[in-house]
């Protein structure tokens, strides 16, 4: 048995024409763009900028977002090239099968399955937490035994029923079909973007340009980490870690980079794109561009509303409005987070099912799982 045998691009494409294993080509460039924005923009947009500005970069955190976006764009163009050349479900799994071999594809496929399902479960718990906050601000109460933090193994005995219901409902939606999933995703992403843009526009009125000075705070030494927590530069060159300054911008870029993770999920739907050579690159690059603009706008607003050294590391945008005695904005931000995290879970479930479909079709999972109902 050859564990390093590869699967040719021609064979991968031919498999998509098998009647039993064929997915409908129903996604446009707009659908894929919305899909990408849906998974990238989550609750992190309300917290990441403030955390990075407070601890690492100050107002220049906007440059960190641009730097991280450039790095993501390089990876995004690789995904776009692969996905347009091999327009088959499976993303990195399919690409590695064609280039590295079956064993590496199997490992990468399981890595991605674990990433997406674990990510969906964790995000669902975060959704449950924000739902509890939103309900509380609307005068409602979710019983502790079925809300965020409930577990048979913690002090709050029970189960996080809200998170479970979210995954169940979205799972049924994914089962109904990609068109239905995309319609719901479009509606929720539209709501999420409206709330994010409204928050940005509302925040501009509280911006004090004096808070942008100094735009790049002078570098300051920070406490050195040891062992696995130490940075690569610190380990190799025994350099003293610093925050702020040019080094702080780069370090913050490494932190905010994780806010962009998810754009690659667009590639898992390549097989369902109407014109993959055109639509996949547009979907990946356009979603990354939109997210970069929104992240930079939030970073400029939050650092203009509150001096960077007074920002909080958690819920920074909500607390920025509280700083200006606008607590009602916390309700809107919680609503935006609920809508945002719903689309993240939905997109991750769609990506995971497409990945399992591709692996099943290649007989690396039970082949029956790849059969598509007419």
Tab-separated table of C-alpha atoms in Angstrom:
chain	number	residue	atom	x	y	z
A	1	UNK	CA	0.000	0.000	0.000
A	2	UNK	CA	1.528	3.294	-1.143
A	3	UNK	CA	0.834	5.900	1.541
A	4	UNK	CA	2.386	8.650	-0.573
A	5	UNK	CA	0.387	8.050	-3.740
A	6	UNK	CA	-1.147	11.202	-5.139
A	7	UNK	CA	-4.488	11.797	-6.753
A	8	UNK	CA	-4.266	13.608	-10.072
A	9	UNK	CA	-6.138	16.841	-10.651
A	10	UNK	CA	-7.910	15.218	-13.588
A	11	UNK	CA	-9.168	12.372	-11.390
A	12	UNK	CA	-10.297	14.773	-8.653
A	13	UNK	CA	-12.296	16.805	-11.168
A	14	UNK	CA	-13.709	13.656	-12.800
A	15	UNK	CA	-15.025	12.505	-9.398
A	16	UNK	CA	-17.193	15.621	-9.180
A	17	UNK	CA	-19.179	14.444	-12.219
A	18	UNK	CA	-20.227	11.138	-10.654
A	19	UNK	CA	-24.056	11.288	-10.363
A	20	UNK	CA	-24.095	9.877	-6.819
A	21	UNK	CA	-21.439	12.271	-5.545
A	22	UNK	CA	-22.278	15.491	-7.388
A	23	UNK	CA	-22.896	18.820	-5.678
A	24	UNK	CA	-24.899	21.566	-7.356
A	25	UNK	CA	-22.934	24.532	-8.674
A	26	UNK	CA	-25.066	27.276	-7.197
A	27	UNK	CA	-22.669	29.733	-5.497
A	28	UNK	CA	-21.764	33.103	-7.000
A	29	UNK	CA	-18.829	35.370	-6.159
A	30	UNK	CA	-21.164	37.352	-3.884
A	31	UNK	CA	-22.203	34.204	-2.013
A	32	UNK	CA	-18.553	33.261	-1.462
A	33	UNK	CA	-17.660	36.783	-0.310
A	34	UNK	CA	-20.505	36.759	2.214
A	35	UNK	CA	-19.410	33.269	3.259
A	36	UNK	CA	-15.867	34.541	3.946
A	37	UNK	CA	-17.018	37.635	5.834
A	38	UNK	CA	-19.391	35.445	7.838
A	39	UNK	CA	-16.595	33.296	9.259
A	40	UNK	CA	-13.917	35.998	9.713
A	41	UNK	CA	-15.962	38.707	11.427
A	42	UNK	CA	-17.074	37.439	14.837
A	43	UNK	CA	-17.171	38.807	18.364
A	44	UNK	CA	-13.424	39.405	18.122
A	45	UNK	CA	-13.990	42.616	16.171
A	46	UNK	CA	-15.328	44.148	19.396
A	47	UNK	CA	-12.347	43.064	21.526
A	48	UNK	CA	-9.148	42.360	19.550
A	49	UNK	CA	-8.307	45.928	18.527
A	50	UNK	CA	-8.577	47.300	22.060
A	51	UNK	CA	-6.564	44.458	23.583
A	52	UNK	CA	-3.729	44.803	21.062
A	53	UNK	CA	-3.703	48.601	21.364
A	54	UNK	CA	-3.650	48.526	25.169
A	55	UNK	CA	-0.839	46.029	25.595
A	56	UNK	CA	1.293	46.180	22.445
A	57	UNK	CA	0.874	48.945	19.876
A	58	UNK	CA	-1.226	51.901	21.002
A	59	UNK	CA	-3.056	53.783	18.201
A	60	UNK	CA	-0.627	52.275	15.668
A	61	UNK	CA	-2.504	48.979	16.054
A	62	UNK	CA	-4.203	49.960	12.793
A	63	UNK	CA	-0.813	49.374	11.111
A	64	UNK	CA	-0.721	45.947	12.765
A	65	UNK	CA	-4.041	45.072	11.130
A	66	UNK	CA	-2.702	46.192	7.746
A	67	UNK	CA	0.498	44.166	8.206
A	68	UNK	CA	-1.460	41.063	9.240
A	69	UNK	CA	-3.798	41.549	6.274
A	70	UNK	CA	-0.846	41.627	3.868
A	71	UNK	CA	0.447	38.332	5.295
A	72	UNK	CA	-3.052	36.830	5.060
A	73	UNK	CA	-3.377	38.082	1.481
A	74	UNK	CA	-0.280	36.129	0.467
A	75	UNK	CA	-1.775	32.950	1.916
A	76	UNK	CA	-5.179	33.850	0.457
A	77	UNK	CA	-3.736	34.086	-3.050
A	78	UNK	CA	-2.254	30.603	-2.629
A	79	UNK	CA	-5.661	29.245	-1.613
A	80	UNK	CA	-7.308	31.097	-4.496
A	81	UNK	CA	-4.795	29.662	-6.978
A	82	UNK	CA	-5.206	26.104	-5.684
A	83	UNK	CA	-8.995	26.302	-5.432
A	84	UNK	CA	-9.396	27.692	-8.948
A	85	UNK	CA	-7.031	25.050	-10.357
A	86	UNK	CA	-8.591	22.165	-8.404
A	87	UNK	CA	-12.253	23.236	-7.988
A	88	UNK	CA	-13.093	20.342	-5.668
A	89	UNK	CA	-14.453	20.271	-2.113
A	90	UNK	CA	-11.923	19.744	0.649
A	91	UNK	CA	-9.651	22.797	0.578
A	92	UNK	CA	-6.158	21.999	1.921
A	93	UNK	CA	-7.018	18.284	2.146
A	94	UNK	CA	-7.658	18.088	-1.606
A	95	UNK	CA	-4.619	20.222	-2.439
A	96	UNK	CA	-2.305	18.066	-0.321
A	97	UNK	CA	-3.719	14.854	-1.858
A	98	UNK	CA	-2.749	16.152	-5.303
A	99	UNK	CA	0.722	17.316	-4.250
A	100	UNK	CA	2.010	15.514	-1.127
A	101	UNK	CA	0.179	12.195	-1.133
A	102	UNK	CA	-2.566	10.244	0.610
A	103	UNK	CA	-1.002	9.987	4.070
A	104	UNK	CA	-0.410	13.734	4.370
A	105	UNK	CA	-3.890	14.401	2.971
A	106	UNK	CA	-5.408	12.084	5.591
A	107	UNK	CA	-3.548	13.848	8.419
A	108	UNK	CA	-4.397	17.324	7.133
A	109	UNK	CA	-8.017	16.310	6.568
A	110	UNK	CA	-8.412	15.163	10.174
A	111	UNK	CA	-6.625	18.302	11.399
A	112	UNK	CA	-9.148	20.435	9.546
A	113	UNK	CA	-12.116	18.392	10.760
A	114	UNK	CA	-10.958	18.789	14.365
A	115	UNK	CA	-10.275	22.504	13.833
A	116	UNK	CA	-13.701	23.212	12.374
A	117	UNK	CA	-15.807	21.119	14.733
A	118	UNK	CA	-13.871	22.176	17.820
A	119	UNK	CA	-13.970	25.781	16.623
A	120	UNK	CA	-17.724	25.558	16.063
A	121	UNK	CA	-18.289	24.151	19.562
A	122	UNK	CA	-16.153	26.804	21.267
A	123	UNK	CA	-17.752	29.620	19.260
A	124	UNK	CA	-21.186	28.205	20.109
A	125	UNK	CA	-20.316	28.551	23.789
A	126	UNK	CA	-19.242	32.141	23.173
A	127	UNK	CA	-22.537	32.718	21.382
A	128	UNK	CA	-24.346	31.371	24.445
A	129	UNK	CA	-22.456	33.840	26.656
A	130	UNK	CA	-23.346	36.830	24.462
A	131	UNK	CA	-26.954	35.614	24.231
A	132	UNK	CA	-27.094	35.686	28.016
A	133	UNK	CA	-25.720	39.251	28.081
A	134	UNK	CA	-28.176	40.386	25.403
A	135	UNK	CA	-31.115	38.725	27.167
A	136	UNK	CA	-30.129	40.349	30.460
A	137	UNK	CA	-29.969	43.807	28.863
A	138	UNK	CA	-33.411	43.212	27.361
A	139	UNK	CA	-34.823	42.314	30.764
A	140	UNK	CA	-34.896	38.552	30.227
A	141	UNK	CA	-33.128	35.810	32.125
A	142	UNK	CA	-31.735	32.528	30.830
A	143	UNK	CA	-31.618	29.982	33.681
A	144	UNK	CA	-28.053	29.247	34.747
A	145	UNK	CA	-28.600	25.484	34.349
A	146	UNK	CA	-29.148	25.825	30.568
A	147	UNK	CA	-26.977	28.844	29.815
A	148	UNK	CA	-23.317	29.635	29.328
A	149	UNK	CA	-20.972	27.832	31.701
A	150	UNK	CA	-23.450	25.111	32.676
A	151	UNK	CA	-21.880	21.656	32.757
A	152	UNK	CA	-22.166	18.411	34.714
A	153	UNK	CA	-18.505	18.912	35.649
A	154	UNK	CA	-18.580	22.489	36.987
A	155	UNK	CA	-20.133	24.292	39.920
A	156	UNK	CA	-23.037	25.350	37.688
A	157	UNK	CA	-24.668	21.957	37.235
A	158	UNK	CA	-26.555	21.487	33.978
A	159	UNK	CA	-25.854	21.659	30.248
A	160	UNK	CA	-25.289	24.611	27.926
A	161	UNK	CA	-28.581	24.008	26.151
A	162	UNK	CA	-28.418	27.303	24.251
A	163	UNK	CA	-25.151	26.328	22.558
A	164	UNK	CA	-26.458	22.838	21.802
A	165	UNK	CA	-29.651	24.222	20.239
A	166	UNK	CA	-27.632	26.596	18.069
A	167	UNK	CA	-25.501	23.762	16.667
A	168	UNK	CA	-28.597	21.574	16.180
A	169	UNK	CA	-30.591	24.265	14.340
A	170	UNK	CA	-27.666	25.247	12.131
A	171	UNK	CA	-26.930	21.570	11.462
A	172	UNK	CA	-30.477	21.113	10.172
A	173	UNK	CA	-30.062	24.251	8.039
A	174	UNK	CA	-26.865	22.858	6.489
A	175	UNK	CA	-28.706	19.600	5.832
A	176	UNK	CA	-31.431	21.431	3.881
A	177	UNK	CA	-28.894	22.629	1.307
A	178	UNK	CA	-26.283	25.237	0.442
A	179	UNK	CA	-28.808	27.697	-1.038
A	180	UNK	CA	-30.850	27.792	2.160
A	181	UNK	CA	-27.673	28.092	4.247
A	182	UNK	CA	-26.401	30.976	2.115
A	183	UNK	CA	-29.706	32.846	2.364
A	184	UNK	CA	-29.670	32.713	6.151
A	185	UNK	CA	-25.962	33.543	6.146
A	186	UNK	CA	-26.574	36.576	3.907
A	187	UNK	CA	-29.309	37.881	6.213
A	188	UNK	CA	-27.182	37.452	9.360
A	189	UNK	CA	-24.033	38.883	7.776
A	190	UNK	CA	-26.040	41.905	6.580
A	191	UNK	CA	-27.335	42.436	10.129
A	192	UNK	CA	-23.857	41.991	11.558
A	193	UNK	CA	-22.270	44.451	9.126
A	194	UNK	CA	-25.039	46.981	9.778
A	195	UNK	CA	-24.385	46.820	13.519
A	196	UNK	CA	-20.593	47.014	13.098
A	197	UNK	CA	-20.846	50.001	10.738
A	198	UNK	CA	-23.370	51.701	13.026
A	199	UNK	CA	-21.042	51.219	15.989
A	200	UNK	CA	-18.163	52.708	13.995
A	201	UNK	CA	-20.203	55.712	12.844
A	202	UNK	CA	-21.595	56.280	16.362
A	203	UNK	CA	-18.110	56.042	17.837
A	204	UNK	CA	-16.686	58.694	15.494
A	205	UNK	CA	-18.677	61.308	17.382
A	206	UNK	CA	-16.728	60.528	20.565
A	207	UNK	CA	-13.267	60.501	18.970
A	208	UNK	CA	-10.706	62.862	20.488
A	209	UNK	CA	-7.796	63.321	18.063
A	210	UNK	CA	-5.483	63.997	21.017
A	211	UNK	CA	-5.733	60.297	21.838
A	212	UNK	CA	-3.815	59.527	18.637
A	213	UNK	CA	-0.706	61.238	20.015
A	214	UNK	CA	1.764	59.616	20.110
A	215	UNK	CA	0.538	57.472	17.233
A	216	UNK	CA	3.446	55.076	17.755
A	217	UNK	CA	4.242	55.108	21.498
A	218	UNK	CA	7.941	54.764	22.400
A	219	UNK	CA	9.156	51.216	22.920
A	220	UNK	CA	9.062	49.944	26.491
A	221	UNK	CA	10.598	46.729	27.863
A	222	UNK	CA	8.219	44.061	29.070
A	223	UNK	CA	8.620	41.093	31.359
A	224	UNK	CA	10.611	38.332	29.677
A	225	UNK	CA	8.924	34.977	29.131
A	226	UNK	CA	10.636	31.655	29.597
A	227	UNK	CA	10.413	28.214	28.066
A	228	UNK	CA	7.752	27.652	25.423
A	229	UNK	CA	6.194	31.054	26.107
A	230	UNK	CA	9.310	32.920	24.966
A	231	UNK	CA	9.243	34.460	21.487
A	232	UNK	CA	11.488	33.124	18.727
A	233	UNK	CA	13.497	36.364	18.553
A	234	UNK	CA	13.983	36.348	22.312
A	235	UNK	CA	15.148	32.731	22.242
A	236	UNK	CA	17.533	33.080	19.294
A	237	UNK	CA	19.070	36.466	20.070
A	238	UNK	CA	18.465	36.802	23.844
A	239	UNK	CA	16.673	40.046	23.039
A	240	UNK	CA	14.704	41.897	25.688
A	241	UNK	CA	11.005	41.786	24.720
A	242	UNK	CA	9.404	45.183	24.188
A	243	UNK	CA	5.943	46.589	23.718
A	244	UNK	CA	5.022	49.577	21.558
A	245	UNK	CA	7.382	51.101	19.039
A	246	UNK	CA	8.069	49.271	15.758
A	247	UNK	CA	8.486	45.966	17.580
A	248	UNK	CA	5.096	46.400	19.233
A	249	UNK	CA	3.435	46.892	15.849
A	250	UNK	CA	4.884	43.613	14.566
A	251	UNK	CA	4.031	41.754	17.784
A	252	UNK	CA	0.471	43.103	17.672
A	253	UNK	CA	0.235	41.973	14.036
A	254	UNK	CA	0.976	38.425	15.200
A	255	UNK	CA	-1.895	38.746	17.701
A	256	UNK	CA	-4.481	40.311	15.388
A	257	UNK	CA	-3.555	37.816	12.644
A	258	UNK	CA	-5.830	35.337	14.405
A	259	UNK	CA	-8.748	37.721	13.842
A	260	UNK	CA	-8.486	36.944	10.116
A	261	UNK	CA	-8.488	33.161	10.429
A	262	UNK	CA	-11.326	31.561	8.499
A	263	UNK	CA	-11.003	33.013	5.007
A	264	UNK	CA	-9.582	29.659	3.880
A	265	UNK	CA	-12.956	27.995	4.597
A	266	UNK	CA	-14.201	29.595	1.360
A	267	UNK	CA	-12.035	27.096	-0.540
A	268	UNK	CA	-14.023	24.164	0.889
A	269	UNK	CA	-16.992	25.195	-1.288
A	270	UNK	CA	-14.996	25.395	-4.544
A	271	UNK	CA	-16.930	22.501	-6.043
A	272	UNK	CA	-20.207	24.393	-5.623
A	273	UNK	CA	-19.032	27.623	-7.271
A	274	UNK	CA	-20.593	28.408	-10.638
A	275	UNK	CA	-17.315	29.663	-12.074
A	276	UNK	CA	-14.568	28.610	-9.631
A	277	UNK	CA	-11.654	30.094	-11.589
A	278	UNK	CA	-13.294	33.501	-11.263
A	279	UNK	CA	-15.529	33.281	-8.201
A	280	UNK	CA	-13.168	31.639	-5.674
A	281	UNK	CA	-10.373	34.261	-5.963
A	282	UNK	CA	-12.952	37.055	-5.835
A	283	UNK	CA	-14.656	35.525	-2.786
A	284	UNK	CA	-11.428	35.025	-0.825
A	285	UNK	CA	-9.757	38.354	-1.683
A	286	UNK	CA	-12.961	40.432	-1.411
A	287	UNK	CA	-13.896	38.999	1.997
A	288	UNK	CA	-10.358	39.615	3.271
A	289	UNK	CA	-10.445	43.210	1.965
A	290	UNK	CA	-13.826	43.964	3.570
A	291	UNK	CA	-12.695	42.509	6.901
A	292	UNK	CA	-9.456	44.506	6.831
A	293	UNK	CA	-11.338	47.779	6.264
A	294	UNK	CA	-13.725	47.022	9.135
A	295	UNK	CA	-10.942	45.983	11.520
A	296	UNK	CA	-8.930	49.131	10.745
A	297	UNK	CA	-12.012	51.330	11.188
A	298	UNK	CA	-12.803	49.771	14.577
A	299	UNK	CA	-9.161	50.164	15.637
A	300	UNK	CA	-9.128	53.856	14.721
A	301	UNK	CA	-12.442	54.507	16.479
A	302	UNK	CA	-11.676	52.654	19.717
A	303	UNK	CA	-8.211	54.233	20.117
A	304	UNK	CA	-9.696	57.646	19.324
A	305	UNK	CA	-12.492	57.279	21.872
A	306	UNK	CA	-10.288	56.259	24.806
A	307	UNK	CA	-6.546	56.763	25.477
A	308	UNK	CA	-4.853	53.482	24.609
A	309	UNK	CA	-3.447	53.059	28.132
A	310	UNK	CA	-6.987	53.223	29.564
A	311	UNK	CA	-8.522	50.643	27.248
A	312	UNK	CA	-9.600	47.337	28.749
A	313	UNK	CA	-8.323	44.040	27.386
A	314	UNK	CA	-11.812	42.520	27.273
A	315	UNK	CA	-14.983	43.963	25.708
A	316	UNK	CA	-12.933	47.037	24.800
A	317	UNK	CA	-15.431	48.539	22.355
A	318	UNK	CA	-18.396	48.176	24.721
A	319	UNK	CA	-16.334	49.666	27.538
A	320	UNK	CA	-15.252	52.525	25.264
A	321	UNK	CA	-18.899	53.559	24.960
A	322	UNK	CA	-19.401	53.054	28.695
A	323	UNK	CA	-16.399	55.413	29.152
A	324	UNK	CA	-18.530	58.065	27.416
A	325	UNK	CA	-21.672	57.176	29.403
A	326	UNK	CA	-23.383	55.383	26.508
A	327	UNK	CA	-24.313	52.028	28.101
A	328	UNK	CA	-27.091	51.424	25.547
A	329	UNK	CA	-24.412	50.679	22.973
A	330	UNK	CA	-23.477	47.550	24.937
A	331	UNK	CA	-26.875	46.092	23.999
A	332	UNK	CA	-26.265	46.768	20.322
A	333	UNK	CA	-22.757	45.323	20.506
A	334	UNK	CA	-24.105	42.178	22.210
A	335	UNK	CA	-26.684	41.836	19.412
A	336	UNK	CA	-23.908	42.217	16.844
A	337	UNK	CA	-21.855	39.552	18.605
A	338	UNK	CA	-24.811	37.130	18.658
A	339	UNK	CA	-25.399	37.621	14.914
A	340	UNK	CA	-21.673	37.477	14.200
A	341	UNK	CA	-21.028	34.259	16.080
A	342	UNK	CA	-24.068	32.596	14.491
A	343	UNK	CA	-22.557	33.064	11.025
A	344	UNK	CA	-19.168	31.799	12.252
A	345	UNK	CA	-20.696	28.548	13.548
A	346	UNK	CA	-22.765	28.122	10.371
A	347	UNK	CA	-19.753	28.648	8.106
A	348	UNK	CA	-17.576	26.248	10.093
A	349	UNK	CA	-20.266	23.556	9.926
A	350	UNK	CA	-20.598	24.016	6.159
A	351	UNK	CA	-16.816	23.783	5.754
A	352	UNK	CA	-16.553	20.683	7.953
A	353	UNK	CA	-19.315	18.834	6.113
A	354	UNK	CA	-17.726	19.612	2.728
A	355	UNK	CA	-14.398	18.347	4.001
A	356	UNK	CA	-15.921	15.087	5.284
A	357	UNK	CA	-17.749	14.746	1.972
A	358	UNK	CA	-14.454	14.985	0.067
A	359	UNK	CA	-12.694	12.487	2.344
A	360	UNK	CA	-15.608	10.040	2.107
A	361	UNK	CA	-15.600	10.247	-1.671
A	362	UNK	CA	-11.925	9.271	-1.571
A	363	UNK	CA	-12.789	6.322	0.741
A	364	UNK	CA	-10.780	7.772	3.645
A	365	UNK	CA	-14.084	7.894	5.544
A	366	UNK	CA	-17.140	5.653	4.928
A	367	UNK	CA	-18.041	6.078	1.249
A	368	UNK	CA	-21.764	6.161	2.036
A	369	UNK	CA	-21.310	9.540	3.698
A	370	UNK	CA	-20.478	11.076	0.299
A	371	UNK	CA	-23.725	10.105	-1.420
A	372	UNK	CA	-25.810	13.168	-2.215
A	373	UNK	CA	-29.611	13.025	-2.156
A	374	UNK	CA	-31.057	14.086	-5.554
